[in-house]
Short mmCIF file of C-alpha atoms and ligand atoms in Angstrom, two decimals:
data_model
loop_
_atom_site.label_atom_id
_atom_site.label_comp_id
_atom_site.label_asym_id
_atom_site.label_seq_id
_atom_site.Cartn_x
_atom_site.Cartn_y
_atom_site.Cartn_z
CA MET A 1 33.51 55.25 -36.26
CA PHE A 2 29.82 54.44 -35.54
CA ASN A 3 28.60 53.49 -39.01
CA LYS A 4 25.32 51.69 -38.32
CA LYS A 5 21.84 52.92 -39.12
CA THR A 6 19.82 53.98 -36.10
CA ILE A 7 16.14 54.45 -35.35
CA GLU A 8 16.44 57.99 -36.70
CA ASP A 9 17.38 56.65 -40.15
CA ILE A 10 14.16 54.68 -40.69
CA ASP A 11 10.47 55.50 -40.96
CA VAL A 12 8.67 53.79 -38.09
CA LYS A 13 5.22 55.38 -38.39
CA GLY A 14 2.48 52.79 -38.30
CA LYS A 15 5.05 49.98 -38.19
CA ARG A 16 5.44 47.13 -35.74
CA VAL A 17 8.95 47.43 -34.35
CA LEU A 18 10.59 44.54 -32.53
CA VAL A 19 13.12 45.93 -30.07
CA ARG A 20 15.70 43.72 -28.38
CA VAL A 21 16.30 45.36 -25.02
CA ASP A 22 18.46 44.26 -22.13
CA PHE A 23 15.91 43.78 -19.36
CA ASN A 24 18.13 41.26 -17.62
CA VAL A 25 17.57 42.93 -14.24
CA PRO A 26 17.48 41.47 -10.74
CA VAL A 27 13.93 40.28 -9.87
CA LYS A 28 13.18 38.94 -6.40
CA GLU A 29 9.74 37.61 -5.47
CA GLY A 30 8.17 39.47 -8.36
CA LYS A 31 9.86 42.81 -7.55
CA VAL A 32 12.39 44.53 -9.80
CA GLY A 33 15.62 45.53 -8.03
CA ASP A 34 18.17 47.76 -9.78
CA ASP A 35 16.28 49.24 -12.74
CA THR A 36 19.25 50.91 -14.47
CA ARG A 37 18.94 48.77 -17.58
CA ILE A 38 15.21 49.40 -17.93
CA ARG A 39 15.67 53.16 -17.64
CA ALA A 40 18.57 53.02 -20.10
CA ALA A 41 16.21 51.62 -22.77
CA LEU A 42 13.53 54.31 -22.30
CA PRO A 43 14.88 56.89 -24.78
CA THR A 44 14.64 54.38 -27.65
CA ILE A 45 11.22 53.12 -26.57
CA GLN A 46 9.86 56.64 -26.16
CA TYR A 47 11.23 57.78 -29.52
CA LEU A 48 9.53 54.89 -31.29
CA LEU A 49 6.21 55.47 -29.49
CA ASP A 50 6.31 59.20 -30.18
CA HIS A 51 6.93 58.50 -33.87
CA GLY A 52 3.87 56.31 -34.23
CA ALA A 53 5.33 52.81 -33.89
CA ALA A 54 3.79 49.83 -32.15
CA VAL A 55 6.63 48.64 -29.94
CA ILE A 56 7.26 44.96 -29.25
CA LEU A 57 9.98 44.39 -26.66
CA CYS A 58 11.95 41.20 -26.20
CA SER A 59 14.74 40.29 -23.79
CA HIS A 60 16.26 37.45 -21.86
CA LEU A 61 16.28 37.35 -18.06
CA GLY A 62 18.74 35.20 -16.15
CA ARG A 63 19.58 31.65 -17.14
CA PRO A 64 16.35 29.65 -16.99
CA LYS A 65 16.64 25.87 -17.43
CA SER A 66 13.17 25.67 -18.98
CA ALA A 67 9.99 27.64 -19.56
CA GLN A 68 8.70 26.26 -16.25
CA ASP A 69 11.33 28.31 -14.45
CA SER A 70 8.79 31.03 -13.58
CA LYS A 71 11.19 33.06 -11.46
CA TYR A 72 12.74 34.21 -14.73
CA SER A 73 9.49 35.56 -16.14
CA LEU A 74 9.57 39.07 -17.61
CA LYS A 75 6.01 39.73 -16.42
CA PRO A 76 7.11 41.72 -13.32
CA VAL A 77 9.46 43.73 -15.57
CA ALA A 78 6.58 44.52 -17.95
CA GLU A 79 4.47 45.68 -14.99
CA TYR A 80 7.34 47.79 -13.72
CA LEU A 81 7.81 49.35 -17.16
CA GLY A 82 4.13 50.33 -17.04
CA THR A 83 4.90 52.47 -13.97
CA LEU A 84 7.69 54.34 -15.78
CA ILE A 85 5.88 55.15 -18.99
CA ALA A 86 2.49 56.70 -19.71
CA ASN A 87 1.74 54.50 -22.74
CA LYS A 88 -0.20 51.24 -22.52
CA VAL A 89 1.96 48.18 -21.75
CA SER A 90 0.72 44.63 -22.28
CA PHE A 91 2.44 41.28 -21.85
CA ALA A 92 2.50 38.07 -23.92
CA GLU A 93 3.26 34.80 -22.14
CA ASP A 94 5.50 33.61 -24.94
CA CYS A 95 7.94 35.31 -27.28
CA ILE A 96 7.10 33.23 -30.38
CA GLY A 97 4.21 31.02 -31.54
CA PRO A 98 0.45 31.65 -31.55
CA VAL A 99 0.30 33.55 -28.23
CA ALA A 100 2.99 36.00 -29.32
CA GLU A 101 1.54 36.31 -32.83
CA LYS A 102 -1.95 37.17 -31.56
CA ALA A 103 -0.61 39.75 -29.11
CA ALA A 104 1.66 41.28 -31.77
CA GLN A 105 -1.31 41.63 -34.15
CA ALA A 106 -3.29 43.41 -31.42
CA VAL A 107 -0.69 45.98 -30.35
CA GLN A 108 -1.45 49.47 -31.70
CA PRO A 109 0.78 52.43 -32.58
CA GLY A 110 1.76 54.20 -29.36
CA GLU A 111 1.48 50.98 -27.34
CA ILE A 112 4.01 48.51 -25.98
CA LEU A 113 3.91 44.73 -25.92
CA VAL A 114 6.50 42.94 -23.78
CA LEU A 115 7.24 39.36 -24.81
CA GLU A 116 8.14 36.60 -22.36
CA ASN A 117 11.80 35.62 -21.74
CA THR A 118 13.51 34.65 -25.00
CA ARG A 119 15.63 32.09 -23.12
CA TYR A 120 12.52 30.04 -22.34
CA HIS A 121 13.27 28.62 -25.81
CA GLU A 122 16.41 26.61 -26.42
CA GLY A 123 16.67 28.15 -29.87
CA GLU A 124 17.62 31.52 -28.38
CA GLU A 125 21.15 30.68 -27.28
CA LYS A 126 21.62 28.28 -30.22
CA ASN A 127 20.79 31.14 -32.58
CA ASP A 128 18.26 28.82 -34.20
CA PRO A 129 17.21 30.30 -37.58
CA GLU A 130 13.65 29.04 -37.12
CA MET A 131 13.28 30.86 -33.81
CA ALA A 132 14.82 33.97 -35.37
CA ARG A 133 12.36 33.75 -38.26
CA GLN A 134 9.41 33.40 -35.91
CA LEU A 135 10.51 36.42 -33.88
CA ALA A 136 10.96 38.41 -37.08
CA SER A 137 7.46 37.45 -38.26
CA LEU A 138 5.98 39.50 -35.39
CA ALA A 139 7.21 42.83 -36.74
CA ASP A 140 8.14 44.99 -39.76
CA LEU A 141 11.42 46.33 -38.37
CA TYR A 142 14.02 45.27 -35.83
CA VAL A 143 15.95 47.50 -33.42
CA ASN A 144 18.78 46.24 -31.24
CA ASP A 145 19.22 48.32 -28.10
CA ALA A 146 20.57 45.49 -25.92
CA PHE A 147 24.20 46.48 -25.65
CA GLY A 148 24.68 44.16 -22.66
CA THR A 149 23.91 41.13 -24.83
CA ALA A 150 25.46 42.33 -28.09
CA HIS A 151 28.53 40.11 -27.59
CA ARG A 152 26.29 37.04 -27.94
CA ALA A 153 25.09 35.76 -31.31
CA HIS A 154 21.65 34.60 -30.20
CA ALA A 155 18.34 34.35 -32.07
CA SER A 156 17.00 37.62 -30.64
CA THR A 157 20.30 39.52 -30.91
CA GLU A 158 21.77 38.36 -34.19
CA GLY A 159 19.68 35.77 -36.04
CA VAL A 160 16.57 37.93 -36.22
CA ALA A 161 18.51 40.73 -37.95
CA ARG A 162 18.81 38.48 -41.02
CA TYR A 163 15.04 38.56 -41.57
CA LEU A 164 14.14 42.23 -41.01
CA PRO A 165 15.57 45.68 -41.70
CA ALA A 166 17.73 46.01 -38.57
CA VAL A 167 19.05 49.19 -36.91
CA ALA A 168 20.57 50.33 -33.61
CA GLY A 169 18.77 52.01 -30.72
CA TYR A 170 20.08 55.02 -28.78
CA LEU A 171 21.66 53.00 -25.96
CA MET A 172 23.52 50.77 -28.37
CA GLU A 173 24.75 53.81 -30.26
CA LYS A 174 25.87 55.61 -27.10
CA GLU A 175 27.71 52.59 -25.70
CA ILE A 176 29.52 51.87 -28.95
CA ARG A 177 30.44 55.51 -29.45
CA TYR A 178 31.98 55.85 -25.98
CA LEU A 179 33.64 52.48 -25.70
CA GLY A 180 34.72 52.35 -29.33
CA GLN A 181 36.11 55.86 -29.35
CA THR A 182 37.87 55.36 -26.03
CA VAL A 183 39.90 52.55 -27.47
CA GLU A 184 40.29 53.63 -31.09
CA ASP A 185 40.72 57.38 -30.84
CA PRO A 186 41.35 58.38 -27.21
CA LYS A 187 42.24 61.84 -26.03
CA ARG A 188 45.74 61.31 -24.63
CA PRO A 189 47.25 60.51 -22.29
CA PHE A 190 45.02 57.43 -22.27
CA VAL A 191 45.03 55.65 -18.90
CA ALA A 192 43.48 52.21 -18.41
CA ILE A 193 42.76 50.93 -14.89
CA LEU A 194 42.15 47.22 -14.60
CA GLY A 195 41.21 45.25 -11.52
CA GLY A 196 38.75 42.58 -10.48
CA ALA A 197 39.16 39.04 -9.34
CA LYS A 198 40.82 37.14 -12.12
CA ILE A 199 43.38 37.90 -14.76
CA SER A 200 42.11 35.13 -17.06
CA ASP A 201 38.85 36.95 -17.88
CA LYS A 202 40.77 40.01 -18.99
CA ILE A 203 43.95 38.84 -20.70
CA GLY A 204 42.70 39.96 -24.12
CA VAL A 205 41.70 43.33 -22.65
CA ILE A 206 45.09 43.87 -20.99
CA ARG A 207 46.88 42.93 -24.19
CA ASN A 208 44.79 45.27 -26.35
CA LEU A 209 45.02 48.15 -23.89
CA LEU A 210 48.78 47.72 -23.52
CA SER A 211 49.01 48.33 -27.25
CA LYS A 212 46.67 51.36 -27.21
CA ALA A 213 46.96 53.08 -23.82
CA ASP A 214 49.78 55.21 -22.41
CA HIS A 215 49.49 53.70 -18.92
CA VAL A 216 47.88 50.52 -17.64
CA LEU A 217 47.34 50.52 -13.88
CA ILE A 218 46.67 47.13 -12.34
CA GLY A 219 44.92 46.37 -9.04
CA GLY A 220 42.52 43.87 -7.50
CA GLY A 221 42.98 40.14 -7.27
CA MET A 222 44.48 40.02 -10.76
CA ALA A 223 47.59 41.86 -9.50
CA ASN A 224 48.43 38.81 -7.36
CA THR A 225 49.11 36.67 -10.39
CA PHE A 226 51.54 39.34 -11.65
CA PHE A 227 53.24 39.42 -8.22
CA LYS A 228 53.65 35.67 -8.16
CA ALA A 229 54.95 35.73 -11.74
CA GLN A 230 57.63 38.14 -10.52
CA GLY A 231 58.66 35.64 -7.86
CA TYR A 232 56.97 37.07 -4.73
CA PRO A 233 55.47 34.63 -2.25
CA ILE A 234 51.86 35.87 -1.98
CA GLY A 235 50.63 33.82 1.00
CA ASP A 236 47.01 32.77 0.65
CA SER A 237 46.09 35.45 -1.88
CA LEU A 238 43.78 34.62 -4.76
CA VAL A 239 46.01 33.58 -7.66
CA GLN A 240 45.78 31.86 -11.01
CA ASP A 241 48.71 29.51 -11.33
CA ASP A 242 47.80 28.60 -14.90
CA ALA A 243 48.21 32.24 -15.96
CA LEU A 244 51.74 32.86 -14.64
CA ASP A 245 53.38 32.57 -18.06
CA THR A 246 50.81 34.93 -19.54
CA ALA A 247 51.43 37.39 -16.72
CA ARG A 248 55.18 37.31 -17.45
CA GLU A 249 54.51 37.86 -21.13
CA LEU A 250 52.25 40.86 -20.35
CA ILE A 251 54.89 42.34 -18.00
CA ASN A 252 57.47 42.07 -20.78
CA MET A 253 55.07 43.47 -23.34
CA GLY A 254 54.05 46.36 -21.06
CA GLY A 255 57.51 47.69 -20.25
CA GLY A 256 57.10 50.93 -18.32
CA LYS A 257 53.42 51.21 -19.25
CA LEU A 258 52.23 48.48 -16.92
CA ARG A 259 52.14 49.44 -13.26
CA LEU A 260 51.53 47.18 -10.29
CA PRO A 261 50.62 48.16 -6.71
CA ILE A 262 53.57 49.22 -4.55
CA ASP A 263 51.73 48.66 -1.27
CA VAL A 264 48.81 46.42 -0.34
CA VAL A 265 46.35 45.73 2.47
CA ILE A 266 46.65 42.16 3.71
CA ALA A 267 44.21 40.24 5.91
CA ASP A 268 44.42 37.12 8.06
CA LYS A 269 41.21 35.77 6.55
CA PHE A 270 38.74 36.47 3.75
CA ASP A 271 36.25 38.22 5.97
CA ALA A 272 34.79 41.69 6.51
CA GLU A 273 36.04 41.59 10.12
CA ALA A 274 39.49 40.14 9.37
CA GLU A 275 42.57 41.53 11.04
CA SER A 276 44.33 43.69 8.46
CA LYS A 277 47.49 45.70 7.89
CA THR A 278 48.96 47.85 5.18
CA VAL A 279 52.40 46.76 3.98
CA GLU A 280 54.82 47.65 1.23
CA MET A 281 54.57 45.09 -1.54
CA GLY A 282 56.92 42.29 -0.65
CA PRO A 283 56.65 38.65 0.40
CA VAL A 284 53.19 38.05 1.93
CA PRO A 285 53.35 35.74 4.98
CA ASP A 286 51.54 32.40 4.89
CA GLY A 287 48.04 32.63 6.26
CA TRP A 288 47.65 36.22 4.97
CA ARG A 289 46.12 37.39 1.73
CA ILE A 290 46.05 40.63 -0.30
CA LEU A 291 42.56 42.15 -0.27
CA ASP A 292 43.20 45.73 -1.40
CA VAL A 293 45.77 48.11 -2.80
CA GLY A 294 47.41 50.45 -0.27
CA PRO A 295 47.38 54.29 0.05
CA GLU A 296 50.78 54.76 -1.63
CA THR A 297 49.47 52.94 -4.68
CA VAL A 298 46.32 55.05 -4.68
CA ALA A 299 48.42 58.24 -4.45
CA ASN A 300 50.72 57.03 -7.20
CA TYR A 301 47.92 55.95 -9.55
CA SER A 302 45.97 59.14 -8.75
CA LYS A 303 48.82 61.27 -10.08
CA VAL A 304 48.74 59.40 -13.37
CA ILE A 305 44.94 59.67 -13.52
CA ALA A 306 45.02 63.43 -12.77
CA GLY A 307 47.01 64.01 -15.96
CA ALA A 308 44.85 61.79 -18.18
CA GLY A 309 42.85 62.86 -21.22
CA THR A 310 40.87 59.61 -21.20
CA VAL A 311 40.41 57.05 -18.43
CA VAL A 312 38.82 53.67 -18.86
CA TRP A 313 38.26 51.56 -15.75
CA ASN A 314 37.17 47.97 -15.38
CA GLY A 315 37.28 45.98 -12.14
CA PRO A 316 37.60 47.02 -8.48
CA MET A 317 41.02 47.49 -6.83
CA GLY A 318 40.13 45.25 -3.89
CA VAL A 319 37.34 43.40 -2.13
CA PHE A 320 35.28 46.58 -1.96
CA GLU A 321 32.25 44.64 -0.71
CA PHE A 322 34.01 44.67 2.71
CA PRO A 323 34.28 48.32 3.89
CA ARG A 324 37.73 47.72 5.38
CA PHE A 325 39.03 46.74 1.94
CA ALA A 326 37.15 49.31 -0.13
CA GLU A 327 39.52 52.25 0.33
CA GLY A 328 41.67 51.42 -2.69
CA THR A 329 38.64 51.24 -4.99
CA TYR A 330 37.06 54.40 -3.55
CA GLY A 331 40.37 56.25 -3.69
CA ILE A 332 40.70 55.44 -7.39
CA ALA A 333 37.03 56.35 -7.91
CA ARG A 334 37.74 59.79 -6.41
CA ALA A 335 40.78 60.25 -8.61
CA VAL A 336 38.79 59.36 -11.73
CA ALA A 337 35.84 61.58 -10.71
CA GLU A 338 38.12 64.55 -9.96
CA SER A 339 40.23 64.26 -13.10
CA GLY A 340 39.14 66.36 -16.02
CA ALA A 341 39.43 63.28 -18.22
CA ILE A 342 36.77 61.64 -20.35
CA SER A 343 35.96 58.73 -18.03
CA VAL A 344 34.41 55.46 -19.04
CA ILE A 345 33.54 52.73 -16.57
CA GLY A 346 33.17 49.38 -18.24
CA GLY A 347 30.32 47.43 -16.71
CA GLY A 348 30.12 44.72 -14.08
CA GLU A 349 31.37 45.12 -10.50
CA SER A 350 33.08 48.44 -11.23
CA VAL A 351 29.65 49.98 -11.77
CA ALA A 352 28.49 48.79 -8.34
CA ALA A 353 31.71 50.17 -6.85
CA ILE A 354 31.33 53.61 -8.44
CA GLN A 355 27.68 53.78 -7.42
CA GLN A 356 28.53 52.86 -3.80
CA SER A 357 31.21 55.53 -3.79
CA GLY A 358 28.56 58.16 -4.59
CA LEU A 359 30.64 59.52 -7.48
CA ALA A 360 28.74 58.02 -10.42
CA GLY A 361 27.43 61.46 -11.45
CA LYS A 362 30.96 62.62 -12.22
CA ILE A 363 31.70 59.86 -14.71
CA THR A 364 31.31 60.58 -18.43
CA HIS A 365 29.92 57.16 -19.34
CA ILE A 366 29.00 54.16 -17.21
CA SER A 367 28.42 51.14 -19.39
CA THR A 368 25.36 48.93 -18.91
CA GLY A 369 27.21 45.90 -20.27
CA GLY A 370 29.77 43.78 -18.44
CA GLY A 371 30.91 41.14 -20.93
CA ALA A 372 30.03 43.32 -23.92
CA SER A 373 32.07 46.26 -22.65
CA LEU A 374 35.05 43.97 -22.01
CA GLU A 375 34.84 42.67 -25.57
CA MET A 376 34.78 46.25 -26.85
CA LEU A 377 37.88 47.05 -24.77
CA GLU A 378 39.45 43.94 -26.20
CA GLY A 379 38.87 45.40 -29.66
CA LEU A 380 36.50 42.62 -30.76
CA THR A 381 33.50 43.01 -33.05
CA LEU A 382 30.17 42.41 -31.30
CA PRO A 383 27.95 40.08 -33.37
CA GLY A 384 24.75 41.88 -32.31
CA LEU A 385 26.17 45.10 -33.69
CA ALA A 386 27.74 43.62 -36.81
CA ALA A 387 24.32 42.26 -37.85
CA LEU A 388 22.79 45.74 -38.13
CA GLN A 389 22.55 47.72 -41.36
CA ASP A 390 25.43 49.99 -42.27
CA LYS A 391 24.71 53.68 -42.82
P1 LIG B 401 35.47 41.12 -11.72
O1 LIG B 401 34.08 40.62 -11.89
O2 LIG B 401 36.51 40.29 -12.38
O3 LIG B 401 35.60 42.58 -12.04
O4 LIG B 401 35.81 40.94 -10.17
C1 LIG B 401 35.17 41.67 -9.17
C2 LIG B 401 35.45 41.03 -7.85
O5 LIG B 401 36.84 40.98 -7.60
C3 LIG B 401 34.86 41.79 -6.69
O6 LIG B 401 33.76 41.08 -6.22
C4 LIG B 401 35.99 41.85 -5.68
O7 LIG B 401 35.59 41.46 -4.38
C5 LIG B 401 37.01 40.87 -6.22
N1 LIG B 401 38.38 41.22 -5.82
C6 LIG B 401 39.02 42.38 -6.01
N2 LIG B 401 40.25 42.34 -5.46
C7 LIG B 401 40.39 41.12 -4.88
C8 LIG B 401 41.43 40.49 -4.14
N3 LIG B 401 42.59 41.13 -3.87
N4 LIG B 401 41.23 39.23 -3.71
C9 LIG B 401 40.06 38.60 -3.99
N5 LIG B 401 39.05 39.14 -4.69
C10 LIG B 401 39.20 40.39 -5.13
#
């Protein structure tokens, strides 16, 4: 299943180790917000330090237009890392070139050097071989622990692995083990719950999970496109008219496996204070829109979830950011938390929803990657993983 070499398979003592981490965290006015991704990289960093490596960290942050875009600097992240770890942390104002080279030469075993945002260079997203080579020249070994960016073939995630012995970090290994195993060898019954805004982002995921799971429970805005495809008027609900044929095809493909909400909460506007009512699924009047699944749906889905061996969940059941329309999502979160199933939450908004529900501690694995976890659920190969050495 997981057949890549990891940090435990190589000798790192006295070596310079370039580690691609996912430090793409929210930074506002120089302060780090949610630090989940930084903490998730600590086991790999600490292992390397404890085994005598000099650790050089690189990451992207946001989508800077140029290197002058200082709000995307990793400097505040490096400072924050220094508060989490006892070892010395220094920062280089560039990730390649003379500044980076000098800093990389100076970093000692047991110390950390954080390089500036890799996306300050155009070569990063272009997977420019020259940028990859320059990054590689800073170190003796390469570790990829950036699961959240592993679905991108960029210079620091894929290209660099061509120039150095390249292995996986603990976070990468953990993510791939859980997400890969969930899809390839699930304990059955295997129940997939899919929600979120749009169906178009997740068509490949629905298709793959319909072929692998025993039940696929649909909610969120994406259910609307299925409703419309079945011929229901859906009022002013969010819908994707260009995906109606695909929705029909998925309904046919799914047979009894694919379930849609049987009741919904509708609102007279898209607003936290909107007037709302719970109705059986049927024609939605003009001027109204579906913003959540209803209690009957939650009860129905919860029964399926209670009997599951494995549950994978991606995407909220409604507009959970508005408390009035969060009940569907929280109800499903409770069902998942209370089931004895192996539960995997696949990145993005679902992670925020499970954290807000206070039930995150009861979930087996919460992925740190949005797009990457979706690609895993779609059954695709992640380029950042493929580039690493096989066991
Ligand atoms: P995604 O990133 O695709 O998982 O979508 C998450 C977003 O879907 C959340 O911000 C929700 O507010 C939104 N969402 C869920 N259900 C609905 C709905 N019925 N109508 C509009 N947006 C929705």
